Every structure is written in C-alpha cells, then in structure tokens.
Short mmCIF file of N, CA, C and O in Angstrom, two decimals:
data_model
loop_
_atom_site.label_atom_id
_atom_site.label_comp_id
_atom_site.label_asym_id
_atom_site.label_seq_id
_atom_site.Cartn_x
_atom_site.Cartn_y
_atom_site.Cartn_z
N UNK A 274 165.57 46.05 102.25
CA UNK A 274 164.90 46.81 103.28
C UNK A 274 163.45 46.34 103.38
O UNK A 274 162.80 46.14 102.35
N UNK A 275 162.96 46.18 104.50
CA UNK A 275 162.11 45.77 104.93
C UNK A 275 160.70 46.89 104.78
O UNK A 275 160.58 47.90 105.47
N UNK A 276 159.69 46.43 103.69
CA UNK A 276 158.98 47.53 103.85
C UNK A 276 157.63 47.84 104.75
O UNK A 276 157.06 48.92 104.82
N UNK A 277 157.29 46.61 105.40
CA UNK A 277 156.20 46.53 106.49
C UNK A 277 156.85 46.81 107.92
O UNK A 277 157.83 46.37 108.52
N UNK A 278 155.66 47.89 108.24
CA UNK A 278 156.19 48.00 109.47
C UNK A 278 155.41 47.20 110.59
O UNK A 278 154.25 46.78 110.51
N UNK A 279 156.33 47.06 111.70
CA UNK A 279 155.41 46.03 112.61
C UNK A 279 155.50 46.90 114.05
O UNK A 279 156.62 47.39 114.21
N UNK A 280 154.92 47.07 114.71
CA UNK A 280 154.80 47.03 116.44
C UNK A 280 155.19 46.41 117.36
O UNK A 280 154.46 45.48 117.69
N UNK A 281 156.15 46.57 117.97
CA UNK A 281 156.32 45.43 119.39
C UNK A 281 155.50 45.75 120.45
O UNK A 281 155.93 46.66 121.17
N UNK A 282 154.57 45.31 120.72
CA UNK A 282 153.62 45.07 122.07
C UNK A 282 154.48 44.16 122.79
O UNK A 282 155.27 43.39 122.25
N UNK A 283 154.28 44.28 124.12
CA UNK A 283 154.25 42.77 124.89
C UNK A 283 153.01 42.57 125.34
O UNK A 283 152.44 43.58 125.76
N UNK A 284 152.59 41.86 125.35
CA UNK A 284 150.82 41.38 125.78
C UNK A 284 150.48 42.02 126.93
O UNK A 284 149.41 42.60 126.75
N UNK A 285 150.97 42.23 128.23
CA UNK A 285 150.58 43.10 128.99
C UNK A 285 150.49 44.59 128.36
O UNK A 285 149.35 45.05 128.41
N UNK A 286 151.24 45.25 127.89
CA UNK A 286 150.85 46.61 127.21
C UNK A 286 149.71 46.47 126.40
O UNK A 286 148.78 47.28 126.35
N UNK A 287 149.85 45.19 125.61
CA UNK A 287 148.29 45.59 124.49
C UNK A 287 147.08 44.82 125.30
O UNK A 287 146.04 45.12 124.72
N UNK A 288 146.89 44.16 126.13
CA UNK A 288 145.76 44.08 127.52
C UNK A 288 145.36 45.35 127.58
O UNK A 288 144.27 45.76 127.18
N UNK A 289 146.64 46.30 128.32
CA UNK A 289 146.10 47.58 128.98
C UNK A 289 145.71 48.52 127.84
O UNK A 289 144.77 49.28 128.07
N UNK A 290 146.22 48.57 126.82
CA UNK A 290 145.80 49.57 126.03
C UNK A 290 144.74 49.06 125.56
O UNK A 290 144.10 49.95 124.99
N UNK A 291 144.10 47.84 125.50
CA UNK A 291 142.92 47.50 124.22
C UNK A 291 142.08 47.82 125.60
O UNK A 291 141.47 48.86 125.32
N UNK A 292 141.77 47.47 126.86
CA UNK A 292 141.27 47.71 128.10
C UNK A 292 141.01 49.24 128.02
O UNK A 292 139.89 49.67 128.26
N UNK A 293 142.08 50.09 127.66
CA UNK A 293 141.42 51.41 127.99
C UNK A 293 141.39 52.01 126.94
O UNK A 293 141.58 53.20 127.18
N UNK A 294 141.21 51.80 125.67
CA UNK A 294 140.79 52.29 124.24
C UNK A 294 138.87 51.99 124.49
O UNK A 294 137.94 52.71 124.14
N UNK A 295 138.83 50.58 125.25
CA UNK A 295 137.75 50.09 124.67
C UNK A 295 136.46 50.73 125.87
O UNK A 295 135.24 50.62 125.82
N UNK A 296 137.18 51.29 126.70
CA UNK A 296 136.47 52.36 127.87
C UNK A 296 136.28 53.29 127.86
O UNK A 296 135.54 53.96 128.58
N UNK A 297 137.34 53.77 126.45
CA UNK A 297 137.40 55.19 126.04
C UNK A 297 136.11 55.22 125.48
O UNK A 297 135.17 55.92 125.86
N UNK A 298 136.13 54.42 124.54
CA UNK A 298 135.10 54.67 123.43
C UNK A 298 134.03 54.27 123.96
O UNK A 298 133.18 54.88 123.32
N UNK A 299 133.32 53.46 124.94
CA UNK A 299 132.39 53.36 125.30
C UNK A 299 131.89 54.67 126.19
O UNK A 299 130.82 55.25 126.03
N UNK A 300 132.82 54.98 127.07
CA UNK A 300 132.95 56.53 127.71
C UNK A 300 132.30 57.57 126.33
O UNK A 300 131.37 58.36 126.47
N UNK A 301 132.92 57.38 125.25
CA UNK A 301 132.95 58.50 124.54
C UNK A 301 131.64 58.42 123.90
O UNK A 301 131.05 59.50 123.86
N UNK A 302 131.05 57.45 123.39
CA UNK A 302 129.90 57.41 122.77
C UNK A 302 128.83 57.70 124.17
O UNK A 302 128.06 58.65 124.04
N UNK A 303 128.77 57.01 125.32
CA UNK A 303 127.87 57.59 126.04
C UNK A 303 127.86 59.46 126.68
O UNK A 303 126.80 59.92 127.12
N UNK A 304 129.41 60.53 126.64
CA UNK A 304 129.36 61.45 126.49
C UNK A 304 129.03 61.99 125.36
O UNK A 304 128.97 63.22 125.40
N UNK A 305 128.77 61.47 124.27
CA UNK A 305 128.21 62.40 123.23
C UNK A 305 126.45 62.20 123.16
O UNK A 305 125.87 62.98 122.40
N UNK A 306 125.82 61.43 123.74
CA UNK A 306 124.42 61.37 123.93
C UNK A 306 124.54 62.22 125.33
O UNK A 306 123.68 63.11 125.24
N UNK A 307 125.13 62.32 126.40
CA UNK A 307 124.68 62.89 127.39
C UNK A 307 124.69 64.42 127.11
O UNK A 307 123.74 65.13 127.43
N UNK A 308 126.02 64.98 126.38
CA UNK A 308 126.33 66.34 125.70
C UNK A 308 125.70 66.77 124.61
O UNK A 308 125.94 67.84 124.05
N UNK A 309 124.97 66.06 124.32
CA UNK A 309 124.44 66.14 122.70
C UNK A 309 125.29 66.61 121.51
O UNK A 309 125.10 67.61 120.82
N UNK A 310 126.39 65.58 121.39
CA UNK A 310 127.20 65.94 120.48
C UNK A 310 127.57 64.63 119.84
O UNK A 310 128.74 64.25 119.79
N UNK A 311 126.54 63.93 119.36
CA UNK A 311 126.69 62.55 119.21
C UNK A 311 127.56 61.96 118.31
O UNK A 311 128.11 60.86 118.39
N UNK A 312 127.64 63.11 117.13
CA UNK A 312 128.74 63.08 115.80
C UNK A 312 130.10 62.62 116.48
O UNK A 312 130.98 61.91 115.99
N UNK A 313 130.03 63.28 117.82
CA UNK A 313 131.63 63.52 118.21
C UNK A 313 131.94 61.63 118.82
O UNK A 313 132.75 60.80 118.41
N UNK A 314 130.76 61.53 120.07
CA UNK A 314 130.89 60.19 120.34
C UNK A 314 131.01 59.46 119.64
O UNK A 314 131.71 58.54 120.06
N UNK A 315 130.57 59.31 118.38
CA UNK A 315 130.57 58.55 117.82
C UNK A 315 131.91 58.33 116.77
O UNK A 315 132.32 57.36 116.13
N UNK A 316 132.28 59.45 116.90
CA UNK A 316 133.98 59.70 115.96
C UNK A 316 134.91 58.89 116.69
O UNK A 316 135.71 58.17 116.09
N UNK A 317 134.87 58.96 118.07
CA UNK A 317 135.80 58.83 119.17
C UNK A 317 135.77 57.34 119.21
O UNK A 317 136.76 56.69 118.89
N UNK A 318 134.40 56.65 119.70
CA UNK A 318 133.78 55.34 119.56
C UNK A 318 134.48 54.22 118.54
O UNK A 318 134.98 53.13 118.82
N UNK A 319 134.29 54.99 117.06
CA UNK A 319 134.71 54.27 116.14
C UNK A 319 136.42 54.44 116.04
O UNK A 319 136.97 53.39 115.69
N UNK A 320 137.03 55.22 116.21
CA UNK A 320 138.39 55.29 115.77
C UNK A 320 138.90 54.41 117.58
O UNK A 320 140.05 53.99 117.51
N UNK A 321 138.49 54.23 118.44
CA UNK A 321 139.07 53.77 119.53
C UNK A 321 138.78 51.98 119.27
O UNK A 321 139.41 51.03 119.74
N UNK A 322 137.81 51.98 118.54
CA UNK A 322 137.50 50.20 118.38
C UNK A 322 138.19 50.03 117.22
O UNK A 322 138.70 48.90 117.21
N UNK A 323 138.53 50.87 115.89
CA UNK A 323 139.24 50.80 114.99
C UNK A 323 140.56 49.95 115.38
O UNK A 323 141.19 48.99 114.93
N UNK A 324 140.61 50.90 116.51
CA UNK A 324 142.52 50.69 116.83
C UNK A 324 142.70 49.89 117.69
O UNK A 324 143.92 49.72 117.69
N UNK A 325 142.01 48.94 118.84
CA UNK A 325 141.57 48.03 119.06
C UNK A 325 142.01 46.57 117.75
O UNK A 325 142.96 45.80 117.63
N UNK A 326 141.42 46.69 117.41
CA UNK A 326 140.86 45.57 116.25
C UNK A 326 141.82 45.41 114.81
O UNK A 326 141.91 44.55 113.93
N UNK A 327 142.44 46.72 115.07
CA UNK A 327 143.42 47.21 114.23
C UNK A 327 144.97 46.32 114.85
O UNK A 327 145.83 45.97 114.04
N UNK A 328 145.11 46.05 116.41
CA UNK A 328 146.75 46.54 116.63
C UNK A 328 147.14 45.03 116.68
O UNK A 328 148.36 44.85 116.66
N UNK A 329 146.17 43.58 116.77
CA UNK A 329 146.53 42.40 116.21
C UNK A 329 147.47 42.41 115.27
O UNK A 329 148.54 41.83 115.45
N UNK A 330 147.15 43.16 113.99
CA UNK A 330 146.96 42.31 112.77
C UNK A 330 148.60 43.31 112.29
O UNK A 330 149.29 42.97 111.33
N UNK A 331 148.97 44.59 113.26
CA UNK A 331 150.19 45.52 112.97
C UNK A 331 151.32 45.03 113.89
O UNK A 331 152.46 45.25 113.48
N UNK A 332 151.21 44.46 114.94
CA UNK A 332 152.14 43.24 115.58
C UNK A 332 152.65 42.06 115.62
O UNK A 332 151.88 41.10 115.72
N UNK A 333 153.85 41.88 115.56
CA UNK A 333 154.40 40.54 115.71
C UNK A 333 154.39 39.47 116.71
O UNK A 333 155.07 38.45 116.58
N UNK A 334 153.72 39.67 117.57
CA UNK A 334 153.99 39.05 119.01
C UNK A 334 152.48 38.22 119.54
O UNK A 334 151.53 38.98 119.70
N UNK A 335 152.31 37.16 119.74
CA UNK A 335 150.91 36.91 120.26
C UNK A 335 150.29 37.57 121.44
O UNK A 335 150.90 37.95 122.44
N UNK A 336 149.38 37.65 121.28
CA UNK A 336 148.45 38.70 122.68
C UNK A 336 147.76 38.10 123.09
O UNK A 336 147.11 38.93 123.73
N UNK A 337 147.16 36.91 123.33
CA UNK A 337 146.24 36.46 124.00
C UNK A 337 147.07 34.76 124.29
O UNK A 337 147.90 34.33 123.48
N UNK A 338 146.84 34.29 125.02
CA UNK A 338 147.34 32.67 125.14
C UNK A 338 146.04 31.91 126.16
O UNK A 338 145.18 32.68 126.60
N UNK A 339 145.96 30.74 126.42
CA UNK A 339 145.08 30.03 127.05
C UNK A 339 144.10 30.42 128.20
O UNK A 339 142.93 30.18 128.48
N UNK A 340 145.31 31.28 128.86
CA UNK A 340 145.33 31.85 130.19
C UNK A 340 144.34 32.98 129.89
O UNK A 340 143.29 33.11 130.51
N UNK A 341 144.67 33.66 129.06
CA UNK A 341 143.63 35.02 128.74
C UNK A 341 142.17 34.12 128.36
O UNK A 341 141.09 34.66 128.57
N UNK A 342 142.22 33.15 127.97
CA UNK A 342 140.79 32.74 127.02
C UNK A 342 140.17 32.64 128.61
O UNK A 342 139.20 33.27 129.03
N UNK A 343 140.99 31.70 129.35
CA UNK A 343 139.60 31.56 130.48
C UNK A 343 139.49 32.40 131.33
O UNK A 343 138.59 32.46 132.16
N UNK A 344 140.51 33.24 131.21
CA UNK A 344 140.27 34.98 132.20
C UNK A 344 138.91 34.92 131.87
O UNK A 344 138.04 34.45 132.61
N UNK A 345 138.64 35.62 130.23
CA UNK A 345 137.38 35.98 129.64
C UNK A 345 136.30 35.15 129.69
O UNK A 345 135.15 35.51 129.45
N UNK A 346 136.69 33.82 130.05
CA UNK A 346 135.19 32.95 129.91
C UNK A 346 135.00 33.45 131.80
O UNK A 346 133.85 33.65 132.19
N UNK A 347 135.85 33.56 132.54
CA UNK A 347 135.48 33.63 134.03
C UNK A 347 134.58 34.96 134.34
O UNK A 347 133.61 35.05 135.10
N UNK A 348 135.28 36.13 133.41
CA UNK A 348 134.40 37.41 133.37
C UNK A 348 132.85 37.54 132.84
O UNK A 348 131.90 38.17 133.28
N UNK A 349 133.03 36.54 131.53
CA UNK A 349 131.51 36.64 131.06
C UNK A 349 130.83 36.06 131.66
O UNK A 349 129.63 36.37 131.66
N UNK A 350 131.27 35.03 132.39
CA UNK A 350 130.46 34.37 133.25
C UNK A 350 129.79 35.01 134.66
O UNK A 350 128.67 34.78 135.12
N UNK A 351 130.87 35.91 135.21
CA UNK A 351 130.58 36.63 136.12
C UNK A 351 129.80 37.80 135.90
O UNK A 351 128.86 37.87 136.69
N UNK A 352 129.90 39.02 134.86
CA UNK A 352 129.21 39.59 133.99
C UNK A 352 127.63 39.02 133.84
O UNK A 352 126.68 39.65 134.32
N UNK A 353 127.53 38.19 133.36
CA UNK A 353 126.13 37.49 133.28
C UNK A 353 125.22 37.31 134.70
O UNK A 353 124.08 37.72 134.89
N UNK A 354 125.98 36.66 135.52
CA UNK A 354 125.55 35.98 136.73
C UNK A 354 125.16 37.53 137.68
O UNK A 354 124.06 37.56 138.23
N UNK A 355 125.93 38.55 137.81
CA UNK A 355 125.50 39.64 138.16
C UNK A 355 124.47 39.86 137.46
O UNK A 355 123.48 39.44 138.06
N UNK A 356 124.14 40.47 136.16
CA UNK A 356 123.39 41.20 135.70
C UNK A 356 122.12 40.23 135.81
O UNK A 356 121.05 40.84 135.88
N UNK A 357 122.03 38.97 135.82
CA UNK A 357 121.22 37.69 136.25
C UNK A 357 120.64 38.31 137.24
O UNK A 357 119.58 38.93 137.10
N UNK A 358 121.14 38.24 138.11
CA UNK A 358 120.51 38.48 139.43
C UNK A 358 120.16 39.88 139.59
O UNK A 358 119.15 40.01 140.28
N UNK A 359 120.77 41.17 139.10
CA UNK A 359 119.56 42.13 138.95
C UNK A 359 118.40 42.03 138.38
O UNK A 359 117.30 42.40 138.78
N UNK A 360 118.75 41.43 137.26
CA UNK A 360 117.88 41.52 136.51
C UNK A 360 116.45 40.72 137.40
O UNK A 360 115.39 41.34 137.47
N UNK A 361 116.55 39.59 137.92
CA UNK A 361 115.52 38.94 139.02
C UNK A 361 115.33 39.63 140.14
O UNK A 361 114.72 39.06 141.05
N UNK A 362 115.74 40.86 140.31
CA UNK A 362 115.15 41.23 141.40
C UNK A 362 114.70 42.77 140.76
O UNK A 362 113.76 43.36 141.29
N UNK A 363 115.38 43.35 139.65
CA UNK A 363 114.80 44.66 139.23
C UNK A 363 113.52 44.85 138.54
O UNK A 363 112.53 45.57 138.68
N UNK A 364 113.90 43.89 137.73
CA UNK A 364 112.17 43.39 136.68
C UNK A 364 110.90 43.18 137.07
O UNK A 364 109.89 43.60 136.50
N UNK A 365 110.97 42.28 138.41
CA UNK A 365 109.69 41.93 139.02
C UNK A 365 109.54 43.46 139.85
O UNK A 365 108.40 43.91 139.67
N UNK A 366 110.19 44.16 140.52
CA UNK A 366 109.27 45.26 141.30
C UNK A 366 109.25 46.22 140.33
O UNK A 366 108.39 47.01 140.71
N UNK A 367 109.74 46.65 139.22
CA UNK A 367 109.32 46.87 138.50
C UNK A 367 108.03 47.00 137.88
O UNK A 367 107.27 47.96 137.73
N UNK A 368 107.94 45.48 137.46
CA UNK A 368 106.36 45.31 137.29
C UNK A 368 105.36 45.26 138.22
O UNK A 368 104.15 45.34 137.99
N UNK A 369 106.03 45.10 139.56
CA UNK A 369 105.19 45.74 140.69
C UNK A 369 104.82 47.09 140.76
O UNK A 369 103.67 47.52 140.61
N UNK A 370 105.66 47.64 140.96
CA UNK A 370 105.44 49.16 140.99
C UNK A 370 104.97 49.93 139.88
O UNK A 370 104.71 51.12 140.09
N UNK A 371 104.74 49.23 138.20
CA UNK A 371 103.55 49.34 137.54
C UNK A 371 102.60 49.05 137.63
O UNK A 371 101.66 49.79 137.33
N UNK A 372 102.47 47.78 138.09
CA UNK A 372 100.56 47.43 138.76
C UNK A 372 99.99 48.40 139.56
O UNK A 372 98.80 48.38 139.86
N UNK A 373 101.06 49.55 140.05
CA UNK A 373 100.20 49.73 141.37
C UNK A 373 100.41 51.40 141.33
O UNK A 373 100.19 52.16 142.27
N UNK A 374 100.97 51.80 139.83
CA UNK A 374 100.90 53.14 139.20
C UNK A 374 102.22 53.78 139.80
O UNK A 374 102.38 54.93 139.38
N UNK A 375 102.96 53.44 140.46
CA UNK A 375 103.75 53.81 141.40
C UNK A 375 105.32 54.23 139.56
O UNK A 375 106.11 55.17 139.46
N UNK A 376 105.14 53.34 138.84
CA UNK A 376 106.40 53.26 137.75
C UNK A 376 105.54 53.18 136.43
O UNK A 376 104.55 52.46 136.46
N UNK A 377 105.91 53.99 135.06
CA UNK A 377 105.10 54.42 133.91
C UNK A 377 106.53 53.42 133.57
O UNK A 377 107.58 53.61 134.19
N UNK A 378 106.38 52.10 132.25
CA UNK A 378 107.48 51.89 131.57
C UNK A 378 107.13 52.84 130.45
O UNK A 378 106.04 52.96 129.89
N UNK A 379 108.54 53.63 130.18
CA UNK A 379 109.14 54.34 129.03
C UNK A 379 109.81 53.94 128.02
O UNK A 379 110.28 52.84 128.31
N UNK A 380 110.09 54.25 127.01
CA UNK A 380 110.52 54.08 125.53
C UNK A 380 112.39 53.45 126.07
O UNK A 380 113.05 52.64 125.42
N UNK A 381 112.74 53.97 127.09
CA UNK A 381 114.04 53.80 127.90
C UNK A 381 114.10 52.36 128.61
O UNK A 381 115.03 51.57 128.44
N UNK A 382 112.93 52.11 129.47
CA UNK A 382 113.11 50.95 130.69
C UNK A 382 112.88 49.71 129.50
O UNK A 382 113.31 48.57 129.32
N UNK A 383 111.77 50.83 128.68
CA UNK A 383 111.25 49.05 127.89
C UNK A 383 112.47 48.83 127.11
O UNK A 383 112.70 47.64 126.85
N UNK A 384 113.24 49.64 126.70
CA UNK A 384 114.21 49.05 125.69
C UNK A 384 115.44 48.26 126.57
O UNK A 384 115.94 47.24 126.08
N UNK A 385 115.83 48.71 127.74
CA UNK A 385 116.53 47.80 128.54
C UNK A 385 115.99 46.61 128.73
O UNK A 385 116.64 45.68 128.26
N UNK A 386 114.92 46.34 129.30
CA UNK A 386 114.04 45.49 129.73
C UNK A 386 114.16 44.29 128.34
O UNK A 386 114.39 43.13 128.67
N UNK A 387 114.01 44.59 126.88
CA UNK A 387 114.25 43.94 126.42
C UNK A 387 115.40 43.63 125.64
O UNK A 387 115.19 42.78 124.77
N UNK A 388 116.19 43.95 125.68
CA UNK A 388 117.78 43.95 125.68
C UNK A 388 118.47 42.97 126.30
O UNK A 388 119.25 42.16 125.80
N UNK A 389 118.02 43.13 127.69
CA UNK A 389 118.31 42.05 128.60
C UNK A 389 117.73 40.65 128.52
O UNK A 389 118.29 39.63 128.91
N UNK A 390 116.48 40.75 127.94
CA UNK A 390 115.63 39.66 127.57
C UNK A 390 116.77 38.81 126.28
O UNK A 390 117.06 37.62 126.24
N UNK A 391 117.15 39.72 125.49
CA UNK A 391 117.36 39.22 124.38
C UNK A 391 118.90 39.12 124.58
O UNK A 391 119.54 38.91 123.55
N UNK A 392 119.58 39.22 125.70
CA UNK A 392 120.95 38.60 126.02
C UNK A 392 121.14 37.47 126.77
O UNK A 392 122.18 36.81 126.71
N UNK A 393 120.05 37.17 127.60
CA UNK A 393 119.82 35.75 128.01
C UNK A 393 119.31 35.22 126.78
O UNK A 393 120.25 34.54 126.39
N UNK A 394 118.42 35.11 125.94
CA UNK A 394 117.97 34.53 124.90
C UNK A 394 118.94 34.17 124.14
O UNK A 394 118.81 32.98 123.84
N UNK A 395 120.00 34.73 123.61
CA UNK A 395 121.29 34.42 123.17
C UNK A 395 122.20 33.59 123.49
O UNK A 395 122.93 32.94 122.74
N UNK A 396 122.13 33.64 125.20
CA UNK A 396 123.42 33.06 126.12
C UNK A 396 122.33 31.65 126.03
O UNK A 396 122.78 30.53 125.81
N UNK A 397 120.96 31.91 126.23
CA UNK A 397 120.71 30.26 126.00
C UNK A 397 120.66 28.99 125.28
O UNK A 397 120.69 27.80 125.58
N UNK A 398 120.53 29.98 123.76
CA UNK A 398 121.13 29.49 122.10
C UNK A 398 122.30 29.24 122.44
O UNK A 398 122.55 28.08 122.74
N UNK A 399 123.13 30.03 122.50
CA UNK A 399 124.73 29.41 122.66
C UNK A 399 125.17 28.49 123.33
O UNK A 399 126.21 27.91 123.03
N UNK A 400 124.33 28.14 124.52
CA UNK A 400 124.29 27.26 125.75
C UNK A 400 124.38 25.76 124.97
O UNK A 400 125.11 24.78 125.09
N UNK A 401 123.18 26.14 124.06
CA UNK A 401 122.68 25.06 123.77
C UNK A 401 123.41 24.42 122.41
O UNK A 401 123.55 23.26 122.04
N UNK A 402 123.74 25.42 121.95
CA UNK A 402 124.33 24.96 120.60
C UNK A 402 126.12 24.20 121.12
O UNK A 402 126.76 23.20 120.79
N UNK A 403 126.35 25.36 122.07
CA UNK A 403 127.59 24.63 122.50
C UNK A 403 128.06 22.94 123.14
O UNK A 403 128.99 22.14 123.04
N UNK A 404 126.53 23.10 123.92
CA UNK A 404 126.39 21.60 124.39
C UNK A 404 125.87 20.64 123.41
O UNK A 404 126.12 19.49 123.79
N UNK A 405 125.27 20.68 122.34
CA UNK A 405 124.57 19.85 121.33
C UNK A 405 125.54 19.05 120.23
O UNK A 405 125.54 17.95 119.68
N UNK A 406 126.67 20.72 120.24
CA UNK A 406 127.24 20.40 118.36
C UNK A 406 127.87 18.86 118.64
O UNK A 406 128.37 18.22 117.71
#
C-alpha cells in the first residue's frame, strides 16, 4: 500500500486555483490593513501562498510547460510597460504639483514613489545581467 498521497490537478485547474488563491491573499492582506485587522490578513495571506507553493510538490502531473513560461514573460513585460508609463507621467506632475504647493509628499506617495524606483532598478540589473552572463 501506497503511503504518499498525491493530487491529480490538470494544469488548467491548478492555473485557476493558484490564480485565485494568489488574489485571495493579496485581497486578504490588503482587507486587513483597510479593516484594521491585520493579524487576520495576514493569516489568510500566508496560508493562501502556503498552498500555492505547497500544491507543486503534492502532485503528480506537470503544471507549467513552455507555453506558460512565455505567457508570463509576455505579462511581466506588459505589467512593467504599463506601470512604465504611469509611472512617466504620474511622477513628474507630481513633482509639479509639489513645486507649486498644490501636493505635500507623504510617508505613503514617498514610499510608492520609491518602490517603483527600486523595481525598475532591479528590472535593469536583471536586464543586464541577463544580457552579459
């Protein structure tokens, strides 16, 4: 008798479920800062990426193949290229509309502000390391 147990996914089911575990928990951690119940978001957060990260390694079946890799390189790419281009048009009036008293940066904008700084800064290391090695 067989004492490991395994899961049958078919890759479309574990797509959709790792897709909406991983919305959950992002959902859930940003409702527990908006509710002030952060213990809770953060319960929800971690046991939804748990199980995520968890349902590889309890299945027999491959979940990802070629096709999925460049799905994800087409998304991050698109992902980026949006937030790119806010980011060039939000930042500068931004700092317009601080020159001119119109916008106070807060403990909030500045931490986006450099967040974003420091995800292009990343994507350009990687850029570079990818094209170099």
């Amino acid at each position: 008798m067989n004492s490991t147990t395994t899961i049958r996914f078919d890759p479309t089911t574990y797509r959709r479920t790792t897709f909406g575990l991983t919305l959950l928990a992002a959902f859930a951690l940003a409702f527990g800062v908006v509710f002030e119940v952060p213990f809770v978001g953060i319960a929800v957060y971690a046991l939804g990426l748990v199980t995520v990260f968890s349902l590889p390694a309890v299945t027999d079946v491959r979940l990802f193949d070629e096709r999925d890799d460049e799905i994800a390189r087409k998304a991050a790419g698109t992902t980026l290229t949006l937030f790119g281009w806010l980011s060039a048009i939000v930042y500068p009036s931004l700092v317009a509309l601080s020159a001119t008293g119109q916008f106070s940066w807060g403990p909030a904008s500045t931490a986006v502000a450099f967040a974003t700084a420091a995800v292009y800064a990343v994507y350009l290391l990687a850029l570079g390391y990818h094209r170099y090695r």
